[in-house]
PDB file of C-alpha atoms and ligand atoms in Angstrom:
ATOM      1  CA  MET A 263     114.242 100.585 103.453  1.00 80.00           C
ATOM      2  CA  LYS A 264     117.624  99.837 104.960  1.00 92.00           C
ATOM      3  CA  ALA A 265     120.053  97.152 103.838  1.00 95.00           C
ATOM      4  CA  ALA A 266     119.645  95.325 107.146  1.00 96.00           C
ATOM      5  CA  GLU A 267     115.874  95.109 106.629  1.00 95.00           C
ATOM      6  CA  VAL A 268     116.330  93.712 103.133  1.00 96.00           C
ATOM      7  CA  LEU A 269     118.475  90.898 104.526  1.00 97.00           C
ATOM      8  CA  TYR A 270     116.063  90.359 107.385  1.00 96.00           C
ATOM      9  CA  THR A 271     113.020  89.991 105.121  1.00 94.00           C
ATOM     10  CA  ARG A 272     114.909  87.370 103.061  1.00 94.00           C
ATOM     11  CA  LYS A 273     115.995  85.588 106.243  1.00 96.00           C
ATOM     12  CA  LEU A 274     119.638  86.165 105.393  1.00 97.00           C
ATOM     13  CA  LYS A 275     122.294  86.680 107.999  1.00 96.00           C
ATOM     14  CA  ARG A 276     123.535  90.241 108.338  1.00 96.00           C
ATOM     15  CA  THR A 277     127.148  90.637 107.329  1.00 96.00           C
ATOM     16  CA  SER A 278     128.905  93.943 106.767  1.00 96.00           C
ATOM     17  CA  CYS A 279     129.858  92.913 103.241  1.00 97.00           C
ATOM     18  CA  ARG A 280     126.273  92.020 102.227  1.00 97.00           C
ATOM     19  CA  GLU A 281     124.930  95.205 103.784  1.00 97.00           C
ATOM     20  CA  GLY A 282     127.659  97.244 102.136  1.00 97.00           C
ATOM     21  CA  ILE A 283     126.862  95.893  98.677  1.00 97.00           C
ATOM     22  CA  ILE A 284     123.153  96.656  99.095  1.00 97.00           C
ATOM     23  CA  GLU A 285     123.921 100.172 100.335  1.00 97.00           C
ATOM     24  CA  VAL A 286     126.232 100.888  97.418  1.00 97.00           C
ATOM     25  CA  MET A 287     123.468  99.826  95.043  1.00 96.00           C
ATOM     26  CA  MET A 288     120.822 101.872  96.863  1.00 95.00           C
ATOM     27  CA  ASN A 289     122.954 104.997  96.626  1.00 94.00           C
ATOM     28  CA  ALA A 290     124.145 104.492  93.066  1.00 93.00           C
ATOM     29  CA  GLY A 291     121.070 105.699  91.180  1.00 86.00           C
ATOM     30  CA  GLN A 292     122.114 103.597  88.189  1.00 92.00           C
ATOM     31  CA  ALA A 293     123.048 100.024  87.431  1.00 95.00           C
ATOM     32  CA  LEU A 294     126.624  99.066  88.280  1.00 97.00           C
ATOM     33  CA  SER A 295     128.991  96.380  87.108  1.00 96.00           C
ATOM     34  CA  GLU A 296     130.513  93.980  89.625  1.00 95.00           C
ATOM     35  CA  ASN A 297     133.772  95.951  89.505  1.00 94.00           C
ATOM     36  CA  GLU A 298     132.047  99.284  90.013  1.00 95.00           C
ATOM     37  CA  ILE A 299     130.262  97.894  93.074  1.00 97.00           C
ATOM     38  CA  ARG A 300     133.513  96.547  94.443  1.00 96.00           C
ATOM     39  CA  GLU A 301     135.295  99.872  93.921  1.00 95.00           C
ATOM     40  CA  ARG A 302     132.603 101.781  95.810  1.00 96.00           C
ATOM     41  CA  LEU A 303     132.320  99.298  98.657  1.00 96.00           C
ATOM     42  CA  PRO A 304     133.771 100.657 101.890  1.00 93.00           C
ATOM     43  CA  GLY A 305     135.973  98.315 103.900  1.00 89.00           C
ATOM     44  CA  ASN A 306     138.485  95.819 102.654  1.00 88.00           C
ATOM     45  CA  TYR A 307     136.988  92.522 101.638  1.00 94.00           C
ATOM     46  CA  ASP A 308     138.989  89.909  99.827  1.00 94.00           C
ATOM     47  CA  ARG A 309     137.791  88.712  96.442  1.00 93.00           C
ATOM     48  CA  THR A 310     136.272  85.515  97.807  1.00 96.00           C
ATOM     49  CA  THR A 311     134.228  87.239 100.511  1.00 96.00           C
ATOM     50  CA  PHE A 312     132.963  89.803  98.052  1.00 97.00           C
ATOM     51  CA  TYR A 313     132.159  87.222  95.414  1.00 96.00           C
ATOM     52  CA  ARG A 314     130.289  84.950  97.844  1.00 97.00           C
ATOM     53  CA  SER A 315     128.244  87.806  99.281  1.00 97.00           C
ATOM     54  CA  PHE A 316     127.479  89.036  95.803  1.00 97.00           C
ATOM     55  CA  LYS A 317     126.329  85.606  94.614  1.00 97.00           C
ATOM     56  CA  THR A 318     124.171  85.110  97.721  1.00 97.00           C
ATOM     57  CA  LEU A 319     122.381  88.399  97.048  1.00 97.00           C
ATOM     58  CA  GLU A 320     121.906  87.430  93.422  1.00 96.00           C
ATOM     59  CA  GLU A 321     120.582  83.956  94.283  1.00 96.00           C
ATOM     60  CA  HIS A 322     118.069  85.447  96.686  1.00 96.00           C
ATOM     61  CA  LYS A 323     116.893  87.877  94.026  1.00 94.00           C
ATOM     62  CA  ILE A 324     117.960  90.970  95.903  1.00 96.00           C
ATOM     63  CA  ILE A 325     120.261  91.818  93.036  1.00 96.00           C
ATOM     64  CA  HIS A 326     118.964  91.808  89.486  1.00 94.00           C
ATOM     65  CA  LYS A 327     121.359  91.134  86.629  1.00 94.00           C
ATOM     66  CA  ILE A 328     121.132  92.988  83.327  1.00 95.00           C
ATOM     67  CA  VAL A 329     123.201  91.386  80.595  1.00 94.00           C
ATOM     68  CA  ILE A 330     124.528  94.020  78.188  1.00 95.00           C
ATOM     69  CA  ASP A 331     126.640  91.727  76.033  1.00 94.00           C
ATOM     70  CA  ASN A 332     128.966  88.789  76.592  1.00 94.00           C
ATOM     71  CA  GLN A 333     131.606  91.100  78.096  1.00 93.00           C
ATOM     72  CA  LEU A 334     129.478  93.214  80.367  1.00 95.00           C
ATOM     73  CA  SER A 335     126.687  92.778  82.891  1.00 96.00           C
ATOM     74  CA  LYS A 336     125.306  95.437  85.181  1.00 97.00           C
ATOM     75  CA  TYR A 337     123.307  94.994  88.343  1.00 97.00           C
ATOM     76  CA  THR A 338     120.478  96.831  90.062  1.00 95.00           C
ATOM     77  CA  LEU A 339     118.426  96.065  93.125  1.00 95.00           C
ATOM     78  CA  ASP A 340     115.525  93.815  92.253  1.00 94.00           C
ATOM     79  CA  ASN A 341     112.074  95.346  91.811  1.00 91.00           C
ATOM     80  CA  SER A 342     110.894  93.367  94.822  1.00 90.00           C
ATOM     81  CA  VAL A 343     113.375  95.365  96.930  1.00 93.00           C
ATOM     82  CA  THR A 344     112.784  98.782  95.393  1.00 90.00           C
ATOM     83  CA  HIS A 345     109.019  98.241  94.898  1.00 89.00           C
ATOM     84  CA  LYS A 346     109.264  99.466  91.340  1.00 89.00           C
ATOM     85  CA  MET A 347     107.198  97.912  88.629  1.00 89.00           C
ATOM     86  CA  GLU A 348     108.917  96.001  85.863  1.00 89.00           C
ATOM     87  CA  HIS A 349     110.588  98.523  83.601  1.00 93.00           C
ATOM     88  CA  ALA A 350     112.882  98.709  80.606  1.00 95.00           C
ATOM     89  CA  HIS A 351     116.580  99.514  80.936  1.00 95.00           C
ATOM     90  CA  PHE A 352     118.639 101.745  78.712  1.00 96.00           C
ATOM     91  CA  PHE A 353     122.289 101.187  77.897  1.00 97.00           C
ATOM     92  CA  CYS A 354     124.197 104.170  76.543  1.00 97.00           C
ATOM     93  CA  ASN A 355     126.692 103.125  73.886  1.00 96.00           C
ATOM     94  CA  ASP A 356     128.758 106.257  74.580  1.00 96.00           C
ATOM     95  CA  CYS A 357     129.140 106.485  78.362  1.00 95.00           C
ATOM     96  CA  HIS A 358     128.249 102.820  79.085  1.00 95.00           C
ATOM     97  CA  THR A 359     125.779 103.661  81.830  1.00 95.00           C
ATOM     98  CA  VAL A 360     122.559 101.749  82.398  1.00 95.00           C
ATOM     99  CA  THR A 361     119.526 103.767  83.423  1.00 93.00           C
ATOM    100  CA  CYS A 362     116.265 102.425  84.850  1.00 92.00           C
ATOM    101  CA  LEU A 363     113.462 103.647  82.618  1.00 93.00           C
ATOM    102  CA  ASP A 364     110.833 103.677  85.341  1.00 90.00           C
ATOM    103  CA  SER A 365     108.340 105.328  83.004  1.00 92.00           C
ATOM    104  CA  VAL A 366     108.683 102.595  80.375  1.00 93.00           C
ATOM    105  CA  PRO A 367     106.854  99.527  81.686  1.00 90.00           C
ATOM    106  CA  VAL A 368     107.558  96.020  80.455  1.00 89.00           C
ATOM    107  CA  GLN A 369     104.386  94.844  78.763  1.00 86.00           C
ATOM    108  CA  ASP A 370     102.827  91.476  79.277  1.00 87.00           C
ATOM    109  CA  VAL A 371     103.555  89.181  76.384  1.00 87.00           C
ATOM    110  CA  GLN A 372     101.315  86.530  74.932  1.00 92.00           C
ATOM    111  CA  LEU A 373     103.307  83.327  74.653  1.00 95.00           C
ATOM    112  CA  PRO A 374     102.416  80.240  72.610  1.00 96.00           C
ATOM    113  CA  GLU A 375     100.798  77.412  74.507  1.00 96.00           C
ATOM    114  CA  GLY A 376     103.176  75.443  76.711  1.00 97.00           C
ATOM    115  CA  PHE A 377     105.711  78.254  77.164  1.00 96.00           C
ATOM    116  CA  THR A 378     106.284  79.838  80.579  1.00 93.00           C
ATOM    117  CA  VAL A 379     108.152  83.033  81.418  1.00 90.00           C
ATOM    118  CA  ALA A 380     110.999  82.898  83.936  1.00 87.00           C
ATOM    119  CA  GLU A 381     112.082  86.484  83.432  1.00 84.00           C
ATOM    120  CA  LYS A 382     111.609  89.300  81.016  1.00 86.00           C
ATOM    121  CA  GLU A 383     114.208  91.885  80.243  1.00 90.00           C
ATOM    122  CA  ILE A 384     113.884  94.811  77.926  1.00 93.00           C
ATOM    123  CA  LEU A 385     117.185  96.448  77.195  1.00 95.00           C
ATOM    124  CA  ILE A 386     117.296  99.403  74.862  1.00 96.00           C
ATOM    125  CA  LYS A 387     120.671 100.536  73.538  1.00 97.00           C
ATOM    126  CA  GLY A 388     121.400 103.994  72.224  1.00 97.00           C
ATOM    127  CA  THR A 389     122.581 107.421  73.340  1.00 97.00           C
ATOM    128  CA  CYS A 390     121.488 108.860  76.679  1.00 96.00           C
ATOM    129  CA  ALA A 391     120.278 112.434  77.118  1.00 94.00           C
ATOM    130  CA  ASP A 392     123.537 113.578  78.734  1.00 94.00           C
ATOM    131  CA  CYS A 393     125.686 112.280  75.903  1.00 96.00           C
ATOM    132  CA  LYS A 394     123.332 113.676  73.309  1.00 92.00           C
ATOM    133  CA  ASN A 395     123.522 117.144  74.893  1.00 91.00           C
ATOM    134  CA  ASN A 396     127.298 116.975  75.112  1.00 87.00           C
ATOM    135  CA  SER A 397     127.732 116.032  71.494  1.00 80.00           C
ATOM    136  CA  GLY A 398     125.387 118.812  70.420  1.00 61.00           C
ATOM    137  CA  SER A 399     127.463 121.495  72.116  1.00 55.00           C
ATOM    138  CA  ARG A 400     130.679 120.345  70.499  1.00 51.00           C
TER     139      ARG A 400
HETATM  140 ZN1  LIG B 209     125.576 108.422  77.824  1.00 80.17          ZN
HETATM  141 ZN1  LIG B 210     115.834  99.101  86.799  1.00 80.17          ZN
END
């Protein structure tokens, strides 16, 4: 799927900034922070344009936010865009990358009566395979 199609299916106007953000995220292969997205975005957009485009994509659930802690959030494309099933995410304490664990599904939870789910996020923190290998060879 192309960025333009994503905007089209959500009935959002095509702008180069919106398309650029989606393309950066499609090509990233990992979750990115707002700054990392901005650094990779081709073209010169001022802060306001970037921020507005970013928020629009988030509000329309094209972008999915993963809160790491109160200092850091990372973003991926929403499952509805990538057609992935709900999956856990892994934050590496060493290299600070977030990986989609596509093979680790988010289970359905049984909630007490009267409670409704708005979203479910499973975030696992630890050491990723790359960092583990690097530390072993030291
Ligand atoms: Zn790592
Ligand atoms: Zn993911």
